[in-house]
Short mmCIF file of C-alpha atoms in Angstrom, two decimals:
data_model
loop_
_atom_site.label_atom_id
_atom_site.label_comp_id
_atom_site.label_asym_id
_atom_site.label_seq_id
_atom_site.Cartn_x
_atom_site.Cartn_y
_atom_site.Cartn_z
CA ALA A 1 -48.60 87.43 73.63
CA GLY A 2 -48.65 83.83 71.84
CA ARG A 3 -47.34 83.35 68.41
CA VAL A 4 -50.43 82.01 65.87
CA ARG A 5 -49.26 79.25 63.53
CA ARG A 6 -50.39 79.63 60.28
CA GLN A 7 -51.47 76.11 58.16
CA PRO A 8 -49.86 76.09 54.60
CA ALA A 9 -52.64 75.67 51.92
CA ARG A 10 -53.04 72.49 50.33
CA CYS A 11 -52.98 71.95 46.68
CA THR A 12 -55.55 69.98 45.37
CA ARG A 13 -55.71 68.94 41.10
CA ARG A 14 -58.98 71.03 40.76
CA GLY A 15 -57.16 74.05 41.73
CA GLY A 16 -56.01 75.67 45.05
CA ALA A 17 -52.43 77.54 45.74
CA MET A 18 -50.90 75.89 42.57
CA GLY A 19 -53.54 76.79 39.67
CA GLU A 20 -56.41 78.76 39.21
CA ALA A 21 -59.79 77.30 38.29
CA GLY A 22 -60.16 76.98 34.42
CA MET A 23 -56.57 76.29 33.90
CA SER A 24 -55.65 72.99 32.36
CA PRO A 25 -53.78 70.14 34.75
CA GLN A 26 -50.07 69.78 34.00
CA ARG A 27 -48.53 66.52 34.75
CA LYS A 28 -45.86 66.14 37.62
CA PRO A 29 -42.24 65.58 37.12
CA ARG A 30 -42.87 62.62 39.10
CA ASP A 31 -45.28 61.03 36.35
CA ARG A 32 -43.06 61.46 33.55
CA THR A 33 -40.03 59.58 35.35
CA VAL A 34 -42.12 56.93 36.27
CA ALA A 35 -43.30 56.57 32.51
CA GLU A 36 -39.84 56.91 31.37
CA ILE A 37 -38.75 54.10 33.85
CA GLU A 38 -41.42 51.99 32.76
CA LYS A 39 -40.62 52.47 28.88
CA LEU A 40 -36.86 51.50 29.77
CA ALA A 41 -38.38 48.35 31.79
CA ARG A 42 -40.10 47.69 28.71
CA GLN A 43 -37.29 47.83 26.29
CA ARG A 44 -35.16 45.61 28.64
CA ALA A 45 -37.46 42.79 28.61
CA ASN A 46 -37.94 43.08 24.97
CA ARG A 47 -33.97 42.77 24.50
CA ARG A 48 -33.90 39.87 26.95
CA LYS A 49 -36.63 38.02 25.19
CA SER A 50 -34.91 38.78 21.80
CA ALA A 51 -31.35 37.91 23.25
CA GLU A 52 -33.05 34.44 24.51
CA GLU A 53 -34.65 33.69 21.18
CA PHE A 54 -31.55 33.92 19.39
CA LYS A 55 -29.71 31.64 21.91
CA LYS A 56 -32.57 28.93 21.53
CA ARG A 57 -31.91 29.49 17.40
CA ARG A 58 -28.04 29.48 18.08
CA GLU A 59 -28.21 26.30 20.15
CA HIS A 60 -30.41 24.59 17.35
CA GLU A 61 -27.82 25.52 14.77
CA ILE A 62 -25.10 24.25 16.85
CA ARG A 63 -26.81 20.87 17.10
CA GLN A 64 -27.93 20.79 13.41
CA ASN A 65 -24.18 21.52 12.42
CA GLU A 66 -23.22 18.67 14.99
CA LYS A 67 -25.57 16.34 13.15
CA ARG A 68 -24.00 17.26 9.87
CA GLY A 69 -20.68 16.58 10.82
CA THR A 70 -19.39 20.11 10.61
CA PRO A 71 -18.85 21.23 14.41
CA GLY A 72 -17.11 24.45 15.44
CA ASP A 73 -17.48 27.95 15.49
CA VAL A 74 -21.38 28.56 14.31
CA ASP A 75 -20.96 31.98 13.82
CA PHE A 76 -17.98 31.88 11.47
CA GLN A 77 -19.89 28.93 9.58
CA ARG A 78 -22.80 30.89 9.00
CA MET A 79 -20.50 33.76 7.78
CA ILE A 80 -19.00 31.29 5.41
CA ARG A 81 -22.01 29.95 3.61
CA ARG A 82 -23.61 33.06 3.01
CA PHE A 83 -20.13 34.70 1.10
CA ARG A 84 -20.63 31.37 -0.72
CA LYS A 85 -24.30 31.64 -1.51
CA TYR A 86 -24.61 35.23 -2.34
CA GLU A 87 -20.90 36.83 -2.87
CA MET A 88 -18.26 33.94 -4.49
CA GLN A 89 -18.28 33.93 -8.22
CA GLN A 90 -19.44 31.07 -10.10
CA PRO A 91 -17.08 28.33 -11.35
CA CYS A 92 -15.77 28.64 -14.75
CA ASP A 93 -15.16 25.44 -17.05
CA HIS A 94 -11.56 23.68 -16.70
CA GLU A 95 -9.71 24.96 -19.88
CA ASP A 96 -7.15 22.83 -21.66
CA ALA A 97 -3.27 23.54 -20.72
CA GLY A 98 -2.31 23.57 -24.32
CA GLN A 99 1.02 24.69 -24.79
CA LEU A 100 1.71 26.60 -21.20
CA LYS A 101 5.34 26.26 -19.99
CA ILE A 102 4.12 26.69 -16.26
CA ASN A 103 0.74 25.17 -15.43
CA VAL A 104 -0.07 26.04 -11.63
CA VAL A 105 -3.09 24.63 -9.92
CA VAL A 106 -4.43 24.17 -6.29
CA ARG A 107 -6.22 21.45 -4.57
CA LYS A 108 -8.22 21.07 -1.82
CA ARG A 109 -8.74 17.96 0.31
CA PRO A 110 -11.55 17.34 2.46
CA VAL A 111 -11.83 17.77 6.07
CA SER A 112 -10.47 14.57 8.28
CA ASP A 113 -12.10 12.67 10.96
CA SER A 114 -9.79 13.86 13.42
CA GLU A 115 -10.10 17.65 12.44
CA VAL A 116 -14.04 17.34 12.91
CA ALA A 117 -13.34 16.00 16.42
CA ARG A 118 -11.61 18.56 17.55
CA LYS A 119 -14.32 20.82 16.01
CA ASP A 120 -12.40 22.55 13.41
CA PHE A 121 -14.39 23.56 10.33
CA ASP A 122 -13.60 24.00 6.44
CA SER A 123 -12.53 27.91 5.55
CA VAL A 124 -11.45 27.44 2.01
CA SER A 125 -13.61 27.85 -0.95
CA CYS A 126 -12.87 26.84 -4.73
CA SER A 127 -14.61 28.03 -7.23
CA ASN A 128 -12.26 27.51 -10.55
CA PRO A 129 -9.96 29.14 -10.97
CA ARG A 130 -10.46 31.17 -8.07
CA VAL A 131 -9.66 30.28 -4.31
CA TYR A 132 -11.02 32.09 -1.45
CA VAL A 133 -9.41 31.60 1.94
CA HIS A 134 -11.73 32.73 4.86
CA ASN A 135 -9.78 34.48 7.52
CA CYS A 136 -11.76 34.19 10.66
CA LYS A 137 -10.79 37.03 13.44
CA LEU A 138 -11.92 38.83 16.40
CA LYS A 139 -11.77 42.88 16.40
CA VAL A 140 -9.81 44.82 19.09
CA ASP A 141 -12.40 44.33 21.47
CA GLY A 142 -12.34 40.30 21.66
CA ILE A 143 -15.87 40.05 21.09
CA THR A 144 -16.94 41.02 17.52
CA LYS A 145 -16.31 38.25 14.82
CA VAL A 146 -15.36 39.60 11.27
CA LEU A 147 -14.46 37.51 8.11
CA SER A 148 -11.97 38.28 5.67
CA ASN A 149 -11.71 36.71 2.42
CA LEU A 150 -8.51 36.50 0.44
CA SER A 151 -8.82 35.60 -3.18
CA PHE A 152 -6.25 33.96 -5.37
CA VAL A 153 -6.67 33.28 -8.87
CA LEU A 154 -4.85 30.22 -10.71
CA ASP A 155 -4.70 28.32 -13.85
CA HIS A 156 -7.02 25.62 -12.19
CA ALA A 157 -8.91 25.34 -8.89
CA PHE A 158 -9.85 21.81 -7.39
CA HIS A 159 -12.29 21.56 -4.89
CA GLU A 160 -12.47 18.43 -2.19
CA SER A 161 -14.81 16.32 -4.21
CA VAL A 162 -12.68 16.20 -7.40
CA PRO A 163 -11.25 12.72 -7.75
CA ASN A 164 -7.50 12.20 -8.66
CA GLU A 165 -8.53 11.21 -12.29
CA GLU A 166 -9.92 14.38 -12.95
CA VAL A 167 -7.03 16.14 -11.83
CA TYR A 168 -4.83 14.24 -13.56
CA ASN A 169 -6.72 14.96 -17.11
CA HIS A 170 -5.97 18.74 -16.38
CA THR A 171 -2.44 18.65 -15.04
CA ALA A 172 -0.13 15.83 -15.88
CA LYS A 173 -2.03 13.72 -18.83
CA TYR A 174 -0.27 16.49 -21.47
CA LEU A 175 2.98 16.05 -19.45
CA VAL A 176 2.97 12.16 -20.26
CA GLU A 177 2.16 13.04 -24.15
CA PHE A 178 4.93 15.62 -24.28
CA ALA A 179 7.52 13.33 -22.63
CA VAL A 180 6.70 10.66 -24.99
CA GLY A 181 7.23 13.12 -27.72
CA GLY A 182 10.44 13.73 -26.72
CA GLY A 183 10.18 16.68 -24.14
CA ARG A 184 11.13 17.13 -20.13
CA ALA A 185 8.22 17.18 -18.50
CA THR A 186 7.91 17.49 -14.74
CA CYS A 187 4.96 17.36 -12.11
CA PHE A 188 5.17 18.59 -8.41
CA ALA A 189 2.97 18.37 -5.46
CA TYR A 190 3.90 21.23 -3.01
CA GLY A 191 2.18 22.36 0.12
CA GLN A 192 2.56 22.01 3.89
CA THR A 193 2.62 18.86 5.81
CA GLY A 194 -0.31 17.05 5.82
CA SER A 195 -2.17 18.78 2.96
CA GLY A 196 -2.32 15.62 0.70
CA LYS A 197 0.38 15.95 -1.34
CA THR A 198 1.55 12.08 -1.44
CA TYR A 199 -2.19 10.81 -1.93
CA THR A 200 -2.42 13.29 -5.00
CA MET A 201 1.07 12.48 -6.21
CA ALA A 202 0.11 8.60 -5.87
CA GLY A 203 -3.11 9.08 -7.98
CA VAL A 204 -0.88 11.05 -10.75
CA GLN A 205 1.96 8.03 -10.73
CA ALA A 206 -0.76 5.64 -11.12
CA LEU A 207 -2.24 7.36 -13.97
CA ALA A 208 0.58 8.25 -15.70
CA ALA A 209 2.20 4.57 -15.72
CA ARG A 210 -1.01 3.59 -17.43
CA ASP A 211 -0.78 6.43 -19.89
CA VAL A 212 2.91 6.21 -20.75
CA PHE A 213 2.48 2.46 -22.17
CA ASP A 214 -0.47 3.35 -23.92
CA LEU A 215 1.57 6.04 -25.66
CA VAL A 216 4.49 3.63 -26.14
CA ARG A 217 2.49 1.27 -28.05
CA SER A 218 0.28 3.68 -29.96
CA PRO A 219 0.83 3.91 -33.67
CA GLU A 220 1.80 7.11 -33.45
CA HIS A 221 4.99 6.43 -31.62
CA ARG A 222 5.32 2.38 -32.27
CA ASP A 223 8.14 3.10 -34.93
CA LYS A 224 10.15 4.97 -32.38
CA GLN A 225 11.19 1.45 -30.30
CA LEU A 226 10.94 3.34 -26.98
CA GLU A 227 11.81 1.54 -23.91
CA VAL A 228 10.75 2.74 -20.51
CA HIS A 229 12.92 2.98 -17.74
CA CYS A 230 12.40 3.83 -14.26
CA ALA A 231 14.22 5.51 -11.27
CA PHE A 232 13.20 6.33 -7.92
CA PHE A 233 15.51 8.37 -5.14
CA GLU A 234 15.00 10.90 -2.52
CA LEU A 235 16.99 13.71 -1.46
CA TYR A 236 17.01 13.91 2.28
CA GLY A 237 19.43 16.03 4.27
CA GLY A 238 21.57 17.11 1.10
CA ARG A 239 22.02 13.74 0.21
CA CYS A 240 20.60 11.42 -2.59
CA MET A 241 19.28 8.10 -2.06
CA ASP A 242 18.32 5.11 -4.54
CA LEU A 243 15.13 4.07 -2.99
CA LEU A 244 14.77 0.79 -5.37
CA HIS A 245 18.48 -0.52 -4.53
CA ASP A 246 18.64 -0.57 -0.46
CA ARG A 247 18.88 3.15 -0.10
CA ARG A 248 22.10 3.34 -1.60
CA VAL A 249 23.61 6.83 -1.43
CA CYS A 250 24.48 8.20 -4.70
CA SER A 251 26.77 11.49 -5.73
CA ILE A 252 25.68 14.37 -7.67
CA ARG A 253 28.20 16.09 -9.98
CA GLU A 254 28.08 17.78 -13.08
CA ASP A 255 30.47 16.65 -16.06
CA GLY A 256 32.47 18.32 -18.35
CA LYS A 257 29.39 19.16 -20.76
CA GLY A 258 27.75 20.70 -18.09
CA ARG A 259 25.22 18.03 -17.56
CA VAL A 260 24.05 16.71 -14.11
CA GLN A 261 24.98 13.09 -13.00
CA ILE A 262 23.81 10.95 -10.43
CA GLU A 263 26.72 8.51 -10.02
CA GLY A 264 25.31 5.39 -8.65
CA LEU A 265 21.87 5.70 -9.65
CA GLY A 266 20.54 2.70 -10.94
CA GLU A 267 17.47 2.40 -13.56
CA ILE A 268 15.32 -0.64 -13.87
CA VAL A 269 13.73 -1.33 -17.46
CA VAL A 270 10.00 -2.18 -17.29
CA SER A 271 8.24 -3.93 -19.56
CA ASP A 272 4.47 -3.14 -18.43
CA GLU A 273 2.23 -1.06 -16.31
CA ASP A 274 2.00 -3.55 -13.54
CA GLU A 275 5.77 -3.64 -13.16
CA LEU A 276 6.45 0.06 -12.87
CA LEU A 277 3.59 0.26 -10.50
CA GLU A 278 5.27 -2.12 -8.29
CA LEU A 279 8.49 -0.13 -8.64
CA ILE A 280 6.54 3.04 -7.79
CA ASP A 281 4.95 1.56 -4.73
CA ARG A 282 8.24 0.10 -3.27
CA GLY A 283 10.14 3.39 -3.68
CA ASN A 284 7.06 5.33 -1.94
CA ARG A 285 7.25 3.02 1.03
CA CYS A 286 11.13 3.21 1.61
CA ARG A 287 10.73 7.25 1.89
CA THR A 288 11.93 8.80 5.06
CA THR A 289 9.10 10.22 7.40
CA HIS A 290 9.12 11.31 10.78
CA ALA A 291 6.49 12.63 13.27
CA THR A 292 6.20 16.34 13.61
CA GLU A 293 3.75 18.81 15.19
CA MET A 294 1.86 18.98 12.00
CA ASN A 295 1.46 15.49 11.16
CA ALA A 296 2.40 12.18 12.66
CA ASP A 297 3.64 10.80 9.27
CA SER A 298 5.20 13.73 7.89
CA SER A 299 7.64 13.14 4.60
CA ARG A 300 10.93 14.65 5.59
CA SER A 301 12.43 14.17 2.08
CA HIS A 302 11.87 15.02 -1.65
CA ALA A 303 10.70 11.92 -3.48
CA ILE A 304 11.41 11.74 -7.26
CA CYS A 305 10.25 9.13 -9.60
CA GLN A 306 12.14 9.50 -12.75
CA ILE A 307 10.45 7.80 -16.07
CA ALA A 308 13.04 8.09 -18.68
CA LEU A 309 12.07 6.92 -22.56
CA ARG A 310 15.00 5.53 -24.28
CA PRO A 311 15.48 3.95 -27.89
CA LEU A 312 16.34 0.20 -27.88
CA SER A 313 19.34 1.35 -29.99
CA ALA A 314 20.45 3.99 -27.76
CA ARG A 315 24.17 3.65 -26.20
CA GLU A 316 24.79 3.44 -22.31
CA GLY A 317 24.83 6.38 -20.69
CA SER A 318 23.40 8.51 -23.25
CA GLU A 319 20.52 11.09 -22.76
CA PRO A 320 17.00 9.61 -22.63
CA TYR A 321 14.61 10.81 -25.88
CA GLY A 322 12.00 11.65 -23.23
CA LYS A 323 11.80 12.04 -19.49
CA LEU A 324 9.03 12.47 -17.18
CA SER A 325 9.52 13.34 -13.45
CA LEU A 326 7.05 13.04 -11.12
CA ILE A 327 8.15 14.72 -7.54
CA ASP A 328 6.38 14.68 -4.30
CA LEU A 329 8.17 17.34 -2.55
CA ALA A 330 8.61 17.68 1.12
CA GLY A 331 6.03 19.45 3.75
CA SER A 332 6.99 22.97 3.77
CA GLU A 333 6.59 24.45 7.78
CA ARG A 334 7.22 27.57 9.32
CA GLY A 335 9.52 28.46 11.75
CA GLN A 336 7.16 28.84 14.95
CA ASP A 337 5.92 25.00 13.65
CA THR A 338 9.36 23.60 14.50
CA LYS A 339 10.19 25.40 17.83
CA HIS A 340 9.60 22.16 19.79
CA HIS A 341 11.38 20.31 17.30
CA ASN A 342 15.00 18.61 17.96
CA ARG A 343 18.18 19.88 16.18
CA GLN A 344 17.68 17.23 13.62
CA ARG A 345 14.08 18.12 12.31
CA ARG A 346 15.07 21.88 12.70
CA GLN A 347 17.86 20.93 10.15
CA GLU A 348 15.38 19.02 8.20
CA SER A 349 12.77 22.16 8.15
CA ALA A 350 15.96 24.28 7.11
CA GLU A 351 17.00 22.01 4.32
CA ILE A 352 13.35 21.84 2.71
CA ASN A 353 12.81 25.33 2.88
CA LYS A 354 15.78 26.27 1.30
CA SER A 355 15.19 23.68 -1.56
CA LEU A 356 11.98 25.28 -1.91
CA LEU A 357 13.27 28.74 -2.34
CA ALA A 358 15.93 27.59 -5.22
CA LEU A 359 12.82 25.65 -7.00
CA LYS A 360 10.78 28.77 -7.11
CA GLU A 361 13.33 30.88 -8.74
CA CYS A 362 14.16 28.12 -11.45
CA ILE A 363 10.57 27.90 -12.30
CA ARG A 364 10.21 31.45 -12.44
CA ALA A 365 13.59 32.00 -14.65
CA LEU A 366 11.88 29.17 -16.85
CA ASP A 367 8.63 31.09 -17.34
CA SER A 368 10.05 34.38 -17.58
CA GLY A 369 12.31 32.91 -20.35
CA SER A 370 15.43 34.38 -18.33
CA ALA A 371 18.92 33.22 -19.64
CA HIS A 372 20.23 32.55 -16.36
CA VAL A 373 18.67 29.52 -14.21
CA PRO A 374 19.88 29.20 -10.57
CA TYR A 375 19.74 25.27 -10.74
CA ARG A 376 23.13 25.36 -8.35
CA ALA A 377 21.23 26.60 -5.40
CA SER A 378 20.08 23.43 -4.06
CA LYS A 379 20.38 19.40 -4.94
CA LEU A 380 16.84 19.24 -5.68
CA THR A 381 17.22 21.77 -8.79
CA MET A 382 20.57 20.56 -9.65
CA VAL A 383 18.99 16.77 -10.30
CA LEU A 384 16.14 18.70 -12.31
CA LYS A 385 18.66 20.90 -14.45
CA ASP A 386 17.32 19.40 -17.90
CA SER A 387 13.93 20.02 -16.41
CA PHE A 388 14.44 24.06 -16.69
CA SER A 389 15.79 24.05 -20.39
CA VAL A 390 13.83 25.44 -23.11
CA ASN A 391 12.35 22.13 -24.20
CA ALA A 392 10.25 21.77 -20.81
CA ARG A 393 6.99 22.02 -19.30
CA THR A 394 6.22 21.93 -15.60
CA VAL A 395 3.13 21.19 -13.35
CA MET A 396 2.95 22.58 -9.88
CA ILE A 397 -0.16 21.16 -8.02
CA SER A 398 -0.26 23.24 -4.57
CA CYS A 399 -1.87 21.21 -1.91
CA ILE A 400 -3.97 23.10 0.96
CA SER A 401 -5.53 22.11 3.82
CA PRO A 402 -9.05 23.16 4.52
CA ILE A 403 -9.43 23.95 8.17
CA ALA A 404 -9.61 27.30 9.78
CA SER A 405 -6.48 26.67 12.16
CA SER A 406 -4.04 25.94 8.92
CA SER A 407 -5.36 29.48 7.36
CA ASP A 408 -1.78 31.09 7.67
CA HIS A 409 -0.32 28.00 5.94
CA THR A 410 -2.89 28.01 3.27
CA VAL A 411 -2.49 31.60 2.49
CA ASN A 412 1.65 30.85 2.64
CA THR A 413 1.32 28.02 -0.02
CA LEU A 414 -1.11 30.22 -2.58
CA ARG A 415 1.39 33.21 -2.42
CA TYR A 416 4.20 30.61 -3.02
CA ALA A 417 2.23 28.94 -5.90
CA ASP A 418 1.25 32.59 -7.32
CA ARG A 419 4.97 34.22 -7.49
CA VAL A 420 6.13 31.17 -9.00
CA LYS A 421 3.48 31.93 -11.87
CA GLU A 422 4.20 35.85 -11.52
CA LYS A 423 0.76 36.66 -11.61
CA VAL A 424 -1.20 39.80 -10.63
CA VAL A 425 -2.71 38.89 -7.44
CA ARG A 426 -6.16 40.11 -6.89
CA ALA A 427 -6.24 42.66 -4.35
CA ALA A 428 -7.73 41.05 -1.30
CA GLU A 429 -11.34 41.85 -0.48
CA LEU A 430 -12.35 42.21 3.11
CA GLN A 431 -15.72 41.17 3.65
CA VAL A 432 -16.71 42.26 7.33
CA ALA A 433 -19.74 40.50 8.85
CA PRO A 434 -19.95 41.39 12.43
CA VAL A 435 -21.83 39.06 14.63
CA ARG A 436 -22.00 40.11 18.54
CA ARG A 437 -21.87 37.95 21.31
CA ILE A 438 -24.16 37.65 24.70
CA GLY A 439 -22.71 39.37 27.27
CA ASP A 440 -23.62 41.56 30.27
CA ALA A 441 -22.48 44.55 28.65
CA ASP A 442 -24.65 44.20 25.50
CA PRO A 443 -27.16 41.64 25.75
CA THR A 444 -28.71 42.12 22.15
CA LEU A 445 -27.42 39.84 19.46
CA ASP A 446 -27.52 40.13 15.53
CA SER A 447 -30.02 37.29 15.41
CA LEU A 448 -30.48 35.02 12.79
CA SER A 449 -33.16 36.04 10.21
CA GLU A 450 -36.55 33.93 10.04
CA GLU A 451 -35.79 33.05 6.30
CA ASP A 452 -32.27 31.53 7.09
CA LEU A 453 -34.01 29.08 9.86
CA SER A 454 -37.25 28.71 8.30
CA ALA A 455 -36.34 25.51 6.47
CA GLU A 456 -35.14 23.92 9.69
CA GLU A 457 -38.81 23.11 10.73
CA ASP A 458 -39.14 20.68 7.95
CA ASP A 459 -36.35 18.38 8.03
CA GLY A 460 -34.49 19.59 11.57
CA GLY A 461 -31.46 20.87 9.40
CA LEU A 462 -30.30 24.01 7.83
CA ASP A 463 -31.72 24.57 4.02
CA GLU A 464 -29.64 22.32 1.85
CA GLU A 465 -28.78 25.45 -0.28
CA ASP A 466 -26.80 27.08 2.59
CA ASP A 467 -24.31 24.12 2.88
CA MET A 468 -23.33 25.44 -0.66
CA ASP A 469 -21.88 22.31 -2.17
CA LEU A 470 -18.89 23.16 -4.49
CA ASP A 471 -20.48 20.53 -6.91
CA GLU A 472 -23.63 22.74 -7.17
#
C-alpha cells in the first residue's frame, strides 16, 4: 500500500489557511523590516548631505579667513568671535591713575607676519579693564573642541590698536610729573620674551624725555633750577655695566647711611630733549641680546634708564631732588622653554626669574605698606631701593603675546601682574562651545548657522561684526 502525500495549504492575501474571510489583512514582519531599512537609509543620506554641506561652508570660511589674514583653526576662531560678540563685557573708559602707588596695566601686541605664516591666531581679548585669555583645548576624546575663557581685571587694559602715546598718557605721564615734583617714580615693562616690551618702553622713553624738559622749563618748576642727568646701565648675570661708558663694569654697594651706591656709574648732563633721546638710543643699542627658542633677538639683561633731577647748587654725590627710572626687564621664560639652551643661557634664565620674583615681593610690600621691603634679594631690587620708599610711585606695564600657542605664557604674565597688585582675581569662567569633527564614527557636524554665513554672499567674507574690532 503506497503512502498518500498531502499538498500543503497555500496562503493567499484574501484568506486561506492564515486567515478567514472578512478579517483585516496584517502587514508581514518582512514588510516592517524593509520599511525600517528604508528609513535608516534616508537618515543616512540626510546626514551625509548635511555633513557635505557643512564641509563646503567650513572650507569657504577657511578661505575667507586666509583672505583676511587670519589663518589657523577655523573652529576655535569662530568660537572666539562669538564670545567677543555675545559674551564679552563692553569696555570702560580709562580712569585717571591719580594717587595710586602701584598702577598695573596690560598691553597686547598685534599678531606678527611670521605668526600668521605659521597659521597661529589671536586668542586674547582686551576690554578695559578686563583681559580675556581664550584657552583652546580638546576633550579627552581628542575630537571635541572646547574654549575656556580666563578673565583678569587690572587697572588698565590696552588692545593691539592703541598707540604708544595713549599708553603713555595713562601710565607714565603722571610719573614724570611726580618725579619733577620731587618724588621717586619707576616704570617697568614686563612680559615673556617677544611680547613687545622693548617697543613699548622705547615709546615711553621718547615721550618721557619730551615731557621732562617741558616741565622743568615750565613756570611752575622754573624757579627750582633743576638740571637733568641721565645714566643708562644694565644688569646681566649679576653684574652691572654702564652702557654709556663702553660697558664699564660697576660695583653695587650700600654705604653706612643705608643708601645704595653704584660705584663707577657715570651720569651725563643733558640740556635738551634731542640729546637725551640720543643717549637713550645709544644705551638701547648696547644691550645684551641673544637668540633663544622663543625669540631670535631676546633681551637677556635688565636695562635701566635713570633720569635724575638735581638742583644746580647741589653738591656732588648728593641725593637727587627727583628721579625717574624707566626699566625694560629681561623676558621671562618657563623651564620647559630652556631645555635646549646651553649652560650660559640656562644660568641667564635662572638669574632673570630670581630677580623678577624679588621685584614682585618688593612691589607688593610697597603697595601694602609693609615695614620690611626685601630689596636685598637681588641686584635689581638693590639698585631700585629708593624706588620702594614711601614717597614713590610705580607703574608696571605687562606686555602679552596674543597668539594661541603662547596662551600659557600669557596667563603666567597676567597672574604675575595680578599678584603684584594683590587684587582678587575674578573666578575663571569656563565657556564650553563644543565643535565636532567630521569622522567615520560620527559624520554629523554642528553646522554653521545660516545667519552666521548669510553675509558672505554679498562681499565674499564674513560679517564685519563677527570680526569684533576692539576699537568698536
